[in-house]
GROMACS .gro file of C-alpha atoms in nm:
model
  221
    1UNK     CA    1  -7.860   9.520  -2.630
    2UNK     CA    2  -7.545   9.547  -2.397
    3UNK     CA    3  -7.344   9.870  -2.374
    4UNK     CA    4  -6.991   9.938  -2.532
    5UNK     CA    5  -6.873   9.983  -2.135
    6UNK     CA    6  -7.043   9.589  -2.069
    7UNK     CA    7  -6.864   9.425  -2.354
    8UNK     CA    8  -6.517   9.642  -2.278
    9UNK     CA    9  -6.531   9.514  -1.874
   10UNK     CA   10  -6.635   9.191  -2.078
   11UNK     CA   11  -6.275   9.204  -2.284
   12UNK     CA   12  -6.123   9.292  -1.933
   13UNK     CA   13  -6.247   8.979  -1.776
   14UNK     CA   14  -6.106   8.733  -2.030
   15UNK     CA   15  -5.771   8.937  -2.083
   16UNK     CA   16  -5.666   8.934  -1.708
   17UNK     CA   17  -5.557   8.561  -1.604
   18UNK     CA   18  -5.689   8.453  -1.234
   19UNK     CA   19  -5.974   8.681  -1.258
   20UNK     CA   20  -6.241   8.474  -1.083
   21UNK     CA   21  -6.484   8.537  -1.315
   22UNK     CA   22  -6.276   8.425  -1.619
   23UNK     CA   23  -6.279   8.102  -1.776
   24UNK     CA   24  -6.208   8.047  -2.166
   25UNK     CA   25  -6.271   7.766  -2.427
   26UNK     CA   26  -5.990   7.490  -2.505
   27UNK     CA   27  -5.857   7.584  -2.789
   28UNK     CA   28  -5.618   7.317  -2.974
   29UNK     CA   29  -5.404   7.328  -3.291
   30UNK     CA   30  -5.663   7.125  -3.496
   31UNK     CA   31  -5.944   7.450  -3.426
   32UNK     CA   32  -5.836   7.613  -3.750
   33UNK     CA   33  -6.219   7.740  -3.817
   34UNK     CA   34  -6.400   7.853  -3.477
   35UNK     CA   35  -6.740   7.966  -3.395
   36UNK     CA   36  -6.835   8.201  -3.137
   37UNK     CA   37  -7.189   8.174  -3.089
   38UNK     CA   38  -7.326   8.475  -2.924
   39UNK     CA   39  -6.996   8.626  -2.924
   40UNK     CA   40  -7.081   9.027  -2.826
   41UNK     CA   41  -6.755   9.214  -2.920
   42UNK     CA   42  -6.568   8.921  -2.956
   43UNK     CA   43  -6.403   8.942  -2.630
   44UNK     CA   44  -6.373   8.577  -2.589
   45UNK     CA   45  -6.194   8.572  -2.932
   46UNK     CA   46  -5.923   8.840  -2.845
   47UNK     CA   47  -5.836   8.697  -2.564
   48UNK     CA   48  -5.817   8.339  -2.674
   49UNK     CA   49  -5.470   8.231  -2.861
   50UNK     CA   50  -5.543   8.030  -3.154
   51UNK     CA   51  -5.299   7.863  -3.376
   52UNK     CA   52  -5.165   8.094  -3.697
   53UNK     CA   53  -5.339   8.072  -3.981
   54UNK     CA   54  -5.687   7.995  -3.805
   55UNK     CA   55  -6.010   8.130  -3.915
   56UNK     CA   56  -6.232   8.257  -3.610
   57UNK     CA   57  -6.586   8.389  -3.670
   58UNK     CA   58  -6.812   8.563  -3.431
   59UNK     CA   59  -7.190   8.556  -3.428
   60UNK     CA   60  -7.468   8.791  -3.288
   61UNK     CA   61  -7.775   8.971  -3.340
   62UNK     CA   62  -7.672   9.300  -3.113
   63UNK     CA   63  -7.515   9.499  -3.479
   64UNK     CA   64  -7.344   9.810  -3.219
   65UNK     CA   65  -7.157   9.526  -3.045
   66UNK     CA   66  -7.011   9.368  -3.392
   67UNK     CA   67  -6.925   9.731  -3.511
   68UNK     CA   68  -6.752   9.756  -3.242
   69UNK     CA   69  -6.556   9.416  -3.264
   70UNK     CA   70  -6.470   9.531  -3.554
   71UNK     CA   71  -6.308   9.792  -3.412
   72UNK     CA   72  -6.100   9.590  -3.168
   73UNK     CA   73  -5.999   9.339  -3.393
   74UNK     CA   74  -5.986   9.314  -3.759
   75UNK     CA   75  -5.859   8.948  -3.786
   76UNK     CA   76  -6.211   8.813  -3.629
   77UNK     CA   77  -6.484   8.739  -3.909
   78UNK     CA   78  -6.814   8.926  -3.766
   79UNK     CA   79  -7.178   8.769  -3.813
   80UNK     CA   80  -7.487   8.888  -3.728
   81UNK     CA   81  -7.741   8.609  -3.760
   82UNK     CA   82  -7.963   8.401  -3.529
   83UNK     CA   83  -7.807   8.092  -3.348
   84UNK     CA   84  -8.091   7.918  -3.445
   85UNK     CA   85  -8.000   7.986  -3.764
   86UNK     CA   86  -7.674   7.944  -3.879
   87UNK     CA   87  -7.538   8.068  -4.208
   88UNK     CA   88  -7.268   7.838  -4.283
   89UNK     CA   89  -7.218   7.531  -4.481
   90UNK     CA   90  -7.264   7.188  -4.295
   91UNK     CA   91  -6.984   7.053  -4.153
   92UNK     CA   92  -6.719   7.290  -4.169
   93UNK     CA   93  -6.641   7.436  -3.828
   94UNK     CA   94  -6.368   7.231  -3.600
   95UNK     CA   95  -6.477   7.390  -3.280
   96UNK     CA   96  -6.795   7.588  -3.153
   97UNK     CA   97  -6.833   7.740  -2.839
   98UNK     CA   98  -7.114   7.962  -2.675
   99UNK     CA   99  -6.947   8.156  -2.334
  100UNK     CA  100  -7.236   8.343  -2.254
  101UNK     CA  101  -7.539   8.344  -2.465
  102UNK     CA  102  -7.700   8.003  -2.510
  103UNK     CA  103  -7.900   8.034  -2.183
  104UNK     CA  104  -8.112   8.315  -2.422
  105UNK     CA  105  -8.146   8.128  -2.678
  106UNK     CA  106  -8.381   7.855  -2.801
  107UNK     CA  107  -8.192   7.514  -2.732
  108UNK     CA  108  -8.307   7.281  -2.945
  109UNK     CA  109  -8.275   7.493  -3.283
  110UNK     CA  110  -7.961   7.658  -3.171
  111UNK     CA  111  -7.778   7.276  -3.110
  112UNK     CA  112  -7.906   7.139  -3.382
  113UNK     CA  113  -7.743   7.408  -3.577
  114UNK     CA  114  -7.434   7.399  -3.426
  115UNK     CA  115  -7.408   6.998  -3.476
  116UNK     CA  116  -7.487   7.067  -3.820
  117UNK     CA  117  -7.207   7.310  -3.891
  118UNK     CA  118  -6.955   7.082  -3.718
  119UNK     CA  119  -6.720   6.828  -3.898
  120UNK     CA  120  -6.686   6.486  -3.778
  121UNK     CA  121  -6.482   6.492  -3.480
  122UNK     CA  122  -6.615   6.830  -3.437
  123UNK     CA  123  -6.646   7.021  -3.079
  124UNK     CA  124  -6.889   7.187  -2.839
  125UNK     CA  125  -6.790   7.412  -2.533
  126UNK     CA  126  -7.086   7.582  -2.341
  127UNK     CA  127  -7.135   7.769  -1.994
  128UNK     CA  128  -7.427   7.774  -1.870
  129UNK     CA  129  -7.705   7.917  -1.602
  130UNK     CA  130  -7.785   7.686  -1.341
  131UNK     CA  131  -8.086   7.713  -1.127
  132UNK     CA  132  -7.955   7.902  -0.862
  133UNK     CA  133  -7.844   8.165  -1.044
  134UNK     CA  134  -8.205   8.246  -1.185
  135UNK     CA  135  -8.321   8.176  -0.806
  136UNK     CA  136  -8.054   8.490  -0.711
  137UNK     CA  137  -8.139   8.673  -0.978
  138UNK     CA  138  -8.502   8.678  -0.938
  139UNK     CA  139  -8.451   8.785  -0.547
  140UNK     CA  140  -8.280   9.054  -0.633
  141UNK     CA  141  -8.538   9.211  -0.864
  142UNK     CA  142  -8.805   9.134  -0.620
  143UNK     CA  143  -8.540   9.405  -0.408
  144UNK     CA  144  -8.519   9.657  -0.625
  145UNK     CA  145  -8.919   9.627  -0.689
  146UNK     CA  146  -8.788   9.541  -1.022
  147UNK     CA  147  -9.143   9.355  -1.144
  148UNK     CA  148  -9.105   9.339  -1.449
  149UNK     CA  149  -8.781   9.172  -1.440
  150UNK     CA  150  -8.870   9.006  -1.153
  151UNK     CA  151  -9.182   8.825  -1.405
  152UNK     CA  152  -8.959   8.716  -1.660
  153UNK     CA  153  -8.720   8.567  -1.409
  154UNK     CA  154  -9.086   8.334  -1.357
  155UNK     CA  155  -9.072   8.254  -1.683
  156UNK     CA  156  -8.715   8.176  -1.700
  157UNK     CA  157  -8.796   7.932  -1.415
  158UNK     CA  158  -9.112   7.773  -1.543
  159UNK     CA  159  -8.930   7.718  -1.869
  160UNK     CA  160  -8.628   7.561  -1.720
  161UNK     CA  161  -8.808   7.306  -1.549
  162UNK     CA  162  -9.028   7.234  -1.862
  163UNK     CA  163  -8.711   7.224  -2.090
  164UNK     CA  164  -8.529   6.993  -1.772
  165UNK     CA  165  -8.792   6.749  -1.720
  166UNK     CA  166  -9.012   6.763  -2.034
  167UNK     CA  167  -8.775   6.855  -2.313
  168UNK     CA  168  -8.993   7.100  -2.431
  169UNK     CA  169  -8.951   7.476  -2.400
  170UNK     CA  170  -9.178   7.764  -2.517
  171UNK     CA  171  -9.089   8.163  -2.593
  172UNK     CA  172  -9.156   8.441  -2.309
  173UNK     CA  173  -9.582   8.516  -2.363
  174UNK     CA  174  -9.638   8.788  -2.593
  175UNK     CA  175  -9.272   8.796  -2.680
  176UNK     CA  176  -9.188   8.517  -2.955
  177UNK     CA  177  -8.869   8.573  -3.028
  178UNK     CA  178  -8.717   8.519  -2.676
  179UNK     CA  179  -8.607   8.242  -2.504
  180UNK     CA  180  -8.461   8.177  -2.160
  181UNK     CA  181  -8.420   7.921  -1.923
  182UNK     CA  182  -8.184   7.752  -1.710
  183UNK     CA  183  -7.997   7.439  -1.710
  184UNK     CA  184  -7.914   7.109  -1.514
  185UNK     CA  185  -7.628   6.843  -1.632
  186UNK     CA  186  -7.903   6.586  -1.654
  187UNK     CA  187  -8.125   6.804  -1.897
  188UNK     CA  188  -7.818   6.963  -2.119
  189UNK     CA  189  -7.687   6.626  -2.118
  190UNK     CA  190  -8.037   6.474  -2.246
  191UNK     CA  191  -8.067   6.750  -2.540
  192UNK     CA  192  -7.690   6.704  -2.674
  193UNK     CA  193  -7.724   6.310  -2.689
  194UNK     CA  194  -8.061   6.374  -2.826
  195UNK     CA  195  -7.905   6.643  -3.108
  196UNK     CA  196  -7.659   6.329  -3.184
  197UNK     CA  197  -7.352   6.480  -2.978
  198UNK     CA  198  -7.155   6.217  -2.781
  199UNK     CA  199  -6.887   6.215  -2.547
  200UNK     CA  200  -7.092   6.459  -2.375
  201UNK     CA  201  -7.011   6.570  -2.029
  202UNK     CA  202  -7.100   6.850  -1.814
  203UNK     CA  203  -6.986   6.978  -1.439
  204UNK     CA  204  -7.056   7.255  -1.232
  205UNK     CA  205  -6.668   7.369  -1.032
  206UNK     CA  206  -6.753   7.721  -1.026
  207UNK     CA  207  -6.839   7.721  -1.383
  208UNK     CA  208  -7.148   7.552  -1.533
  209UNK     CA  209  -6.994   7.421  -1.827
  210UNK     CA  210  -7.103   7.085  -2.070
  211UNK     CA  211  -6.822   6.988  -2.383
  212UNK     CA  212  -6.953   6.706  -2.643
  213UNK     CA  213  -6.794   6.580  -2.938
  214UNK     CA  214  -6.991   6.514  -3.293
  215UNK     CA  215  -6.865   6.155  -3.402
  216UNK     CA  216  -7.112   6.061  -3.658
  217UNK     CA  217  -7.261   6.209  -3.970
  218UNK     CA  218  -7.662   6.189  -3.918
  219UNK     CA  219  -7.822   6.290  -3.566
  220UNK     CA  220  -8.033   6.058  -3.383
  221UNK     CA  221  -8.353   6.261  -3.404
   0.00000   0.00000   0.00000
């Protein structure tokens, strides 16, 4: 679970424009009801300026960080649930988006879910960890003699490369309810047309970001 201070530099971040660590979802006036998958505090949400009248919901499992979105902002819908999860109806949401969290979570579940909850016409906005960014990550625990950390960043790896090349990913060992890997545009690509998602694209320009569109009403899998 993050801290209060973690989700407030969070809120920080996306409310300062030209911050270089900002980037926000494209929000247009036919989003009336949003998902934030993931969503901590519901940073992303305050900061992002949706059309009147829209609905905006935010989901996660850490319960401090909803109580205190809820503190923040009382016009944001909080969740807690499981991505993989969902507890909505099918086909309702306009526009989902995950800004942080979907790295942790288990892929194919969690976008399966969200093409499920999405109308026709429906959108998906994601940012993502590439490879180097574990690779960093796992050199600087190896610094700090941080082992432990430095063993699931191993994992991390090993299931990125099965989830990339294989399609198949598996929990951390002796740990089954956690996921984590990284991501390439070939292999997020491959698991959103595989969920049924077209128009799929995905980039890396300082951001790791893929955007996909659900056009029809039953998934190829």
């Amino acid at each position: 679970m993050e801290s209060s201070s973690y989700h407030l530099d969070e809120l920080q971040i996306a409310t300062t424009a030209g911050h270089s660590q900002r980037i926000m979802p494209p929000v247009t006036k036919a989003d009336r009801l949003v998902l934030d998958v993931g969503c901590g505090a519901g940073q992303t949400l305050i900061a992002t300026n949706f059309e009147p009248g829209a609905t905006v919901i935010g989901l996660d499992l850490d319960r401090s960080a909803l109580a205190l979105g809820r503190e923040l902002d009382k016009t944001i819908s909080f969740v807690c649930a499981r991505a993989e999860n969902l507890p909505f109806q099918s086909e309702r949401l306009d526009f989902v988006f995950s800004r942080v969290a979907l790295p942790y979570m288990q892929l194919h579940e969690t976008l399966s879910e969200i093409w499920r909850v999405l109308k026709i016409g429906g959108r998906v906005w994601l940012t993502l960890h590439p490879y180097s960014m574990v690779l960093k990550e796992t050199a600087g625990a190896l610094s700090r003699l941080n082992f432990r950390r430095a063993m699931v960043c191993m994992y991390v790896i090993a299931n990125g490369i099965t989830l990339n090349s294989l399609g198949k990913e598996f929990h951390l060992p002796f740990r089954k309810d956690y996921y984590e890997s990284f991501q390439t545009t070939r292999g997020i690509s491959k698991l959103l047309r595989k969920t049924g998602f077209e128009d799929i694209r995905a980039e890396r320009n300082g951001f790791f970001v893929a955007t996909a569109r659900k056009v029809h009403q039953q998934a190829e899998i």
